[in-house]
Amino acid sequence: MYILTIDQRGSSDDVDRVPELISELAGLTSEAFERSVGDELQGLVADPAEVVDIALHALRSGHWYVGIGIGSVVLAPGASPREGTGTGFVAARKAVDLAKTAAGQVPLSVVSGSIGRTAEVPQHAREGAVACAHAEAVLRLIGRLVQERTPAQWRVVDRLRLLQGGGGRHGSQKEVAKELGITEQSVSRAVLRSGWQEEWAARPAAAMLLAHAHSQIEGDR
């Protein structure tokens, strides 16, 4: 499992955005997210592709720090994530704290729960930590594209994504142009400048790196 801890940025000077994000995430995953403490929410997710979806959705608004922990999870069936223990939860806490210190960078971090458990770190655990770092790097690159999009670009790519059902394939630019009352050239320009194609080409790579990290850290238990 992947543990995501997501904390609101500048919450002392802002409204409470936790309920809204929890509602939005229900459309991205069947896994439950809940408030853990203060303006923070937490959830356990099994699918690495969903982890990518959730992380990028949170980064889009610019209101959240995103921490992704990979490690062991001890949680009774039906219990709240707040009751969970294990190295994965420790890693997720460290990850969100690191995200808060990423000055000038995309506020996301991926941390392995295997490093530091014993004096002798096995090779597979070291490889898992390296995979975490690689996944973090790719997610930050995609996150930069997501965070730098203009409202006009989002109107175009959101319509494209809706038309093609949420996958990485392109929707009909002609149809989007007609719906939005703009030219096909404007749609094409928005797609190019928004990094839409690059984002969807890179999403599977981020998910693959997360899956590889998980297999190394937890041995696919």
Coordinates of C-alpha atoms in Angstrom, one line a residue:
M1 CA 0.0 0.0 0.0
Y2 CA 0.9 3.6 -0.5
I3 CA 0.2 6.1 2.3
L4 CA -0.6 9.6 1.2
T5 CA -0.5 12.4 3.7
I6 CA -1.7 15.7 2.3
D7 CA -1.4 18.9 4.3
Q8 CA -3.0 22.3 3.4
R9 CA -0.6 25.1 2.6
G10 CA -1.0 28.4 4.5
S11 CA -4.0 27.1 6.3
S12 CA -3.9 29.7 9.1
D13 CA -4.7 32.4 6.5
D14 CA -7.1 30.4 4.4
V15 CA -10.4 28.6 4.6
D16 CA -10.5 24.9 5.6
R17 CA -10.1 23.1 2.2
V18 CA -10.0 19.5 3.6
P19 CA -13.7 18.6 3.1
E20 CA -13.6 19.8 -0.5
L21 CA -10.5 17.8 -1.4
I22 CA -11.8 14.7 0.3
S23 CA -14.9 15.0 -1.9
E24 CA -12.9 15.5 -5.0
L25 CA -10.6 12.5 -4.3
A26 CA -13.7 10.3 -4.1
G27 CA -14.0 10.7 -7.8
L28 CA -10.4 9.5 -8.4
T29 CA -10.2 6.5 -6.1
S30 CA -12.4 4.1 -4.2
E31 CA -10.1 4.3 -1.2
A32 CA -11.3 6.5 1.6
F33 CA -9.4 9.6 2.6
E34 CA -10.2 11.3 5.9
R35 CA -8.9 14.2 8.0
S36 CA -6.1 13.0 10.2
V37 CA -5.2 16.1 12.2
G38 CA -5.8 19.8 11.7
D39 CA -5.9 20.8 8.0
E40 CA -4.4 17.4 6.9
L41 CA -5.9 14.4 5.3
Q42 CA -4.6 10.9 4.8
G43 CA -5.5 7.7 2.9
L44 CA -4.1 4.3 1.9
V45 CA -4.1 3.6 -1.8
A46 CA -3.2 0.2 -3.5
D47 CA -2.9 1.3 -7.2
P48 CA 0.2 3.4 -8.1
A49 CA -1.7 4.9 -11.0
E50 CA -4.3 6.2 -8.6
V51 CA -1.5 7.6 -6.4
V52 CA -0.3 9.6 -9.4
D53 CA -3.8 10.9 -10.1
I54 CA -4.3 11.9 -6.5
A55 CA -0.9 13.6 -6.2
L56 CA -1.3 15.6 -9.4
H57 CA -4.9 16.6 -8.5
A58 CA -3.8 18.0 -5.2
L59 CA -0.8 19.8 -6.7
R60 CA -3.0 21.4 -9.4
S61 CA -4.6 24.0 -7.0
G62 CA -1.4 25.0 -5.3
H63 CA -3.0 24.6 -1.9
W64 CA -1.4 21.3 -0.7
Y65 CA 1.8 19.7 0.4
V66 CA 1.9 16.0 -0.8
G67 CA 3.7 13.3 1.0
I68 CA 3.8 9.7 -0.3
G69 CA 5.1 7.0 2.0
I70 CA 5.9 3.4 0.9
G71 CA 6.4 0.8 3.6
S72 CA 4.7 -1.7 5.9
V73 CA 1.1 -1.0 7.1
V74 CA -0.5 -2.5 10.2
L75 CA -4.2 -1.7 10.2
A76 CA -7.2 -3.7 11.3
P77 CA -9.9 -4.3 8.6
G78 CA -12.3 -1.4 8.5
A79 CA -10.2 0.7 10.8
S80 CA -9.4 4.4 10.2
P81 CA -6.0 5.3 8.8
R82 CA -5.5 7.3 11.9
E83 CA -5.3 4.0 13.8
G84 CA -2.6 2.6 11.5
T85 CA 1.0 1.9 12.3
G86 CA 4.0 0.7 10.4
T87 CA 7.0 2.1 8.5
G88 CA 4.7 3.3 5.7
F89 CA 3.0 5.8 8.0
V90 CA 6.3 7.0 9.3
A91 CA 7.6 7.5 5.8
A92 CA 4.4 9.4 4.8
R93 CA 4.9 11.8 7.7
K94 CA 8.5 12.3 6.8
A95 CA 7.5 12.8 3.1
V96 CA 5.0 15.6 3.8
D97 CA 7.5 17.3 6.1
L98 CA 10.1 17.2 3.3
A99 CA 7.5 18.6 0.9
K100 CA 7.1 21.6 3.2
T101 CA 10.8 22.3 3.0
A102 CA 11.0 22.1 -0.8
A103 CA 11.4 25.9 -1.3
G104 CA 10.9 26.9 -4.9
Q105 CA 10.2 23.3 -5.9
V106 CA 7.0 21.4 -6.4
P107 CA 5.8 20.5 -2.8
L108 CA 5.8 16.8 -3.2
S109 CA 8.0 14.1 -1.7
V110 CA 8.2 10.3 -1.9
V111 CA 9.9 8.4 1.0
S112 CA 10.8 4.8 1.6
G113 CA 9.9 3.2 4.9
S114 CA 12.8 0.7 4.6
I115 CA 15.7 3.0 5.1
G116 CA 16.7 3.4 8.7
R117 CA 14.9 0.4 10.1
T118 CA 18.1 -1.5 10.7
A119 CA 21.8 -0.8 10.8
E120 CA 22.4 -3.1 7.8
V121 CA 20.2 -1.9 4.9
P122 CA 19.7 -4.8 2.3
Q123 CA 20.3 -4.2 -1.3
H124 CA 16.6 -4.4 -2.3
A125 CA 15.8 -1.7 0.3
R126 CA 18.5 0.6 -1.1
E127 CA 17.0 0.0 -4.6
G128 CA 13.6 0.8 -3.3
A129 CA 14.8 4.1 -1.9
V130 CA 16.4 5.0 -5.2
A131 CA 13.2 4.2 -7.0
C132 CA 11.3 6.5 -4.6
A133 CA 13.8 9.3 -5.5
H134 CA 13.2 8.7 -9.2
A135 CA 9.4 8.6 -8.8
E136 CA 9.6 11.9 -6.8
A137 CA 11.7 13.5 -9.6
V138 CA 9.2 12.5 -12.3
L139 CA 6.2 13.5 -10.2
R140 CA 7.8 16.9 -9.6
L141 CA 8.4 17.4 -13.3
I142 CA 4.8 16.6 -14.1
G143 CA 3.6 18.6 -11.2
R144 CA 5.5 21.6 -12.5
L145 CA 3.5 21.3 -15.8
V146 CA 0.3 21.0 -13.9
Q147 CA 0.9 23.9 -11.6
E148 CA 2.0 26.3 -14.4
R149 CA -1.1 25.9 -16.6
T150 CA -3.2 28.9 -17.1
P151 CA -7.0 28.9 -16.5
A152 CA -7.5 29.1 -20.3
Q153 CA -5.3 26.0 -20.8
W154 CA -7.1 24.1 -18.1
R155 CA -10.4 24.8 -19.8
V156 CA -9.1 23.1 -23.0
V157 CA -7.3 20.1 -21.4
D158 CA -10.2 19.4 -19.0
R159 CA -12.6 19.2 -22.0
L160 CA -10.1 17.0 -23.8
R161 CA -9.8 14.7 -20.9
L162 CA -13.6 14.5 -20.4
L163 CA -14.1 13.6 -24.1
Q164 CA -11.6 10.8 -24.1
G165 CA -12.8 9.3 -20.8
G166 CA -9.9 10.2 -18.5
G167 CA -7.1 8.3 -20.3
G168 CA -4.0 9.7 -21.9
R169 CA -5.3 9.6 -25.5
H170 CA -6.3 12.8 -27.2
G171 CA -9.9 13.9 -27.5
S172 CA -11.3 15.7 -30.5
Q173 CA -9.7 19.2 -30.7
K174 CA -12.3 20.2 -33.2
E175 CA -15.2 19.3 -30.9
V176 CA -13.5 21.1 -28.0
A177 CA -13.0 24.2 -30.1
K178 CA -16.7 24.2 -31.0
E179 CA -17.8 23.7 -27.4
L180 CA -15.6 26.5 -26.1
G181 CA -16.2 28.9 -28.9
I182 CA -12.6 29.2 -29.9
T183 CA -10.5 28.2 -33.0
E184 CA -8.9 24.8 -33.5
Q185 CA -5.6 26.7 -33.6
S186 CA -6.3 28.0 -30.1
V187 CA -7.0 24.5 -28.9
S188 CA -3.8 23.2 -30.5
R189 CA -1.8 26.0 -29.0
A190 CA -3.2 25.4 -25.6
V191 CA -2.4 21.7 -25.8
L192 CA 1.2 22.4 -26.9
R193 CA 1.9 25.1 -24.3
S194 CA 0.2 23.2 -21.4
G195 CA 2.5 20.2 -21.7
W196 CA -0.7 18.0 -21.9
Q197 CA 0.9 15.4 -24.2
E198 CA 4.1 15.3 -22.0
E199 CA 2.1 14.9 -18.9
W200 CA 0.2 11.9 -20.1
A201 CA 3.3 10.3 -21.6
A202 CA 5.0 10.6 -18.2
R203 CA 2.2 9.5 -15.9
P204 CA 2.8 5.7 -16.6
A205 CA 6.5 6.2 -15.9
A206 CA 5.8 7.7 -12.5
A207 CA 3.4 4.9 -11.7
M208 CA 5.9 2.3 -12.8
L209 CA 8.6 3.8 -10.6
L210 CA 6.2 3.8 -7.6
A211 CA 5.4 0.1 -8.3
H212 CA 9.0 -0.8 -8.5
A213 CA 9.8 1.0 -5.3
H214 CA 7.0 -0.9 -3.6
S215 CA 8.1 -4.3 -4.9
Q216 CA 11.7 -3.6 -3.6
I217 CA 10.6 -2.1 -0.2
E218 CA 7.9 -4.6 0.7
G219 CA 8.7 -7.5 -1.6
D220 CA 5.2 -7.5 -3.0
R221 CA 3.9 -9.0 0.2

